[in-house]
């Protein structure tokens, strides 16, 4: 099979740097002409000869001029094209020179949604990670920073708004109804942050005064008919600016900040310096169209992209192996902010749920990779949960060990040293060590070693000596490319609770593991305590301690750490479900019943926390615990059984909470109301198992906001009944004009466990509102199905269908095809007959000779 692996160890500095790059984009009807005039100078640190290696991909070349003299690939001996047509070599160059390159590109035909493309008539770019090379020949690598100027020339009537990065220098009308705008950077940036947007756009405007009294103008651009949906995004942006000042003393460094909302976008958003481009699904928010979850997600992405301005638009990464470096701190920062704004423990529970459901899965899959991989084929495959979420957890561990103020010290030193530089993980670690005067080198293990570490804990109590001992053994499976694994540094937050439920006095609430096996002794302990381990999920690990069901109950009642109370409940229900699946004995354990009830009826527990505690673990989480010979149907049945038993048992209690919360109030997007709605809708789902579908139908009719309607819609979509069709039709009739809201209609049908779901998805994929070139639609229908509907997805016909879609998508948008195929490769531990069927489909995909690199890399790993 083909292979084009790139290794971190092969990194070399560029032989040349770019002092400035002047770009001209002439947007024409059928094509765009790109003129790139760059001034190069020799990098004195490079040991190479005077050879320039420019990246390029699929370019239609009009001309190359070296110091104003035309040169050509056919006749000049100092130009060479090698390596799969991806690098242009220029030999024997002077130490400084200018290169002018003219290329012709075809944005209207570009369905990859990378480099320059057209979404709903809007011209826009996506250059991270390696899109720039599809527009012009360039040193398209993050460690080459340069000052850009961008002149955009276009028809004024079609494209009245012309945007690019940084300062607008001038704009002027030209002949033939054309006009131009010239934008220029005051400082250097890498090519992946280049951005350009053009079309008839409207904007809303606001402003923010920084703590140094600088006025910053804020604008959000969109098509005119969506302009009323951007106010929440604007308010979120201002909150982010304020928090970054309060918490990190980071002031916005420019006087304008712009966001553009685009319908066709491969991911959530992109942090291009001062011109962020967003998926419109992550901008538009009104109570009628967005759920509470959408609001929180929108807010978080806005913050994330804004925080990128410092981390890492100003300090960027040296090469793409350091990608996590650019994302982790930003994820960590947006998650901390979210916790500050809403609730620390709920935020922690949500983050951990996400981590355990998805990142742990990835870490155990064939795509598992270290936070900083040492090799890859396609960097686009590495925008993963490991890079984003696991890294953020690593930063959290630094903070746990060092405390917040030390963390700040590091941030300050880090920016002092590396502002406007392209850096590596080692630079980060060095700053952390130097700022805190500590040896933290063992953290390196987290960057270089894949897979989730496992920590087995055992305890021993000597009543005679009054000594309680905890023994920790860490392990981590070794992957093919690793020789061995070194022990990780792992902070375990913990406490000991005595039999009456009181906390025992201890000197320290944190144990820091650094070796494979370690023992910790506690003296003067009167009775055997119950340990509350890994409080707040202080490390991204799998911790095993042999808790009995009695101990789980005890912790649920007595643990003062909210997260661990939740976790005891989660682990208890997971174990119970695993037992049901493995033994086929359906019975509701009494201890579990009592614990569940104690949470359910406790009025002192706040609602969001209660909702989290009574939500059972997902089917995939249970599957991951079962680990081998997985039968998704059995898991589905077991879960259904448990929910049904609980509602049988506690109908009165559920109804009481539900009735209390369902009173109609005006929709407000504040934490208290969000939590109430969350609990109300979790209860409604339980109730639907007993008293369906009338209550749910009524909830749908009564709702005055999308959170409640969507919740009722998704519950009903799982039940075979006439109300289901009515509600689906009603939703469709209400929202068919709005591409973003109608995605909800696609996704609830894709995640339904009803028998006819696959047929329905096939039908929906031909629906007039479905469009396979739009990633949001693909995510709503195919990704939700393959990720969130394990029981229907794990059938031979479904594998075949999704494989077909992967192949179809690969010709349109390989990055999106690759994300879809990743949902197929996580399931290796299925019962053998299922895995065999799945494997055949993966083989079928891999055998296509025209398959893109990006999909091939994923599929190859899985076989
Ligand atoms: N850099 C973007 C972000 O997190 C994500 C992204 C990557 C978007 C690659 C597009 C392409 O914040
Ligand atoms: Zn990011």
mmCIF file of N, CA, C and O and ligand atoms in Angstrom, residues 128 269 271 304-305 308 311 326-328 330-331 334 388, ligand 2:
data_model
loop_
_atom_site.group_PDB
_atom_site.id
_atom_site.type_symbol
_atom_site.label_atom_id
_atom_site.label_comp_id
_atom_site.label_asym_id
_atom_site.label_seq_id
_atom_site.Cartn_x
_atom_site.Cartn_y
_atom_site.Cartn_z
ATOM 1 N N UNK A 128 -5.582 26.415 7.341
ATOM 2 C CA UNK A 128 -4.983 25.452 8.255
ATOM 3 C C UNK A 128 -5.427 24.049 7.845
ATOM 4 O O UNK A 128 -6.606 23.861 7.567
ATOM 5 N N UNK A 269 -14.754 26.255 13.620
ATOM 6 C CA UNK A 269 -14.336 27.620 13.337
ATOM 7 C C UNK A 269 -12.827 27.675 13.176
ATOM 8 O O UNK A 269 -12.128 26.710 13.478
ATOM 9 N N UNK A 271 -9.293 30.326 13.595
ATOM 10 C CA UNK A 271 -8.819 31.501 14.310
ATOM 11 C C UNK A 271 -7.974 32.477 13.479
ATOM 12 O O UNK A 271 -7.147 33.180 14.053
ATOM 13 N N UNK A 304 -13.053 29.997 22.380
ATOM 14 C CA UNK A 304 -11.882 29.238 21.928
ATOM 15 C C UNK A 304 -11.133 30.009 20.838
ATOM 16 O O UNK A 304 -9.929 30.217 20.927
ATOM 17 N N UNK A 305 -11.865 30.441 19.832
ATOM 18 C CA UNK A 305 -11.193 31.125 18.722
ATOM 19 C C UNK A 305 -10.625 32.464 19.177
ATOM 20 O O UNK A 305 -9.542 32.865 18.765
ATOM 21 N N UNK A 308 -7.426 31.946 20.967
ATOM 22 C CA UNK A 308 -6.334 31.606 20.053
ATOM 23 C C UNK A 308 -5.508 32.835 19.684
ATOM 24 O O UNK A 308 -4.344 32.711 19.324
ATOM 25 N N UNK A 311 -2.950 32.515 22.112
ATOM 26 C CA UNK A 311 -2.419 31.152 22.053
ATOM 27 C C UNK A 311 -3.074 30.488 20.864
ATOM 28 O O UNK A 311 -4.133 29.961 21.038
ATOM 29 N N UNK A 326 -0.704 24.200 20.086
ATOM 30 C CA UNK A 326 -1.525 25.336 19.719
ATOM 31 C C UNK A 326 -2.959 25.166 20.226
ATOM 32 O O UNK A 326 -3.631 26.143 20.494
ATOM 33 N N UNK A 327 -3.420 23.927 20.338
ATOM 34 C CA UNK A 327 -4.814 23.716 20.714
ATOM 35 C C UNK A 327 -5.043 23.541 22.219
ATOM 36 O O UNK A 327 -6.035 23.977 22.758
ATOM 37 N N UNK A 328 -4.107 22.878 22.886
ATOM 38 C CA UNK A 328 -4.404 22.495 24.270
ATOM 39 C C UNK A 328 -4.701 23.663 25.166
ATOM 40 O O UNK A 328 -5.659 23.693 25.912
ATOM 41 N N UNK A 330 -5.604 26.521 24.514
ATOM 42 C CA UNK A 330 -6.830 27.193 24.137
ATOM 43 C C UNK A 330 -8.038 26.416 24.648
ATOM 44 O O UNK A 330 -8.962 26.994 25.214
ATOM 45 N N UNK A 331 -8.021 25.111 24.478
ATOM 46 C CA UNK A 331 -9.123 24.298 25.008
ATOM 47 C C UNK A 331 -9.175 24.431 26.526
ATOM 48 O O UNK A 331 -10.232 24.632 27.118
ATOM 49 N N UNK A 334 -10.670 27.774 27.349
ATOM 50 C CA UNK A 334 -12.112 27.953 27.153
ATOM 51 C C UNK A 334 -12.899 27.095 28.139
ATOM 52 O O UNK A 334 -13.970 27.476 28.597
ATOM 53 N N UNK A 388 -6.780 17.727 21.172
ATOM 54 C CA UNK A 388 -7.527 18.814 21.812
ATOM 55 C C UNK A 388 -7.793 18.518 23.294
ATOM 56 O O UNK A 388 -7.395 19.259 24.167
HETATM 57 ZN ZN1 LIG B 2 -8.307 25.707 18.332
#
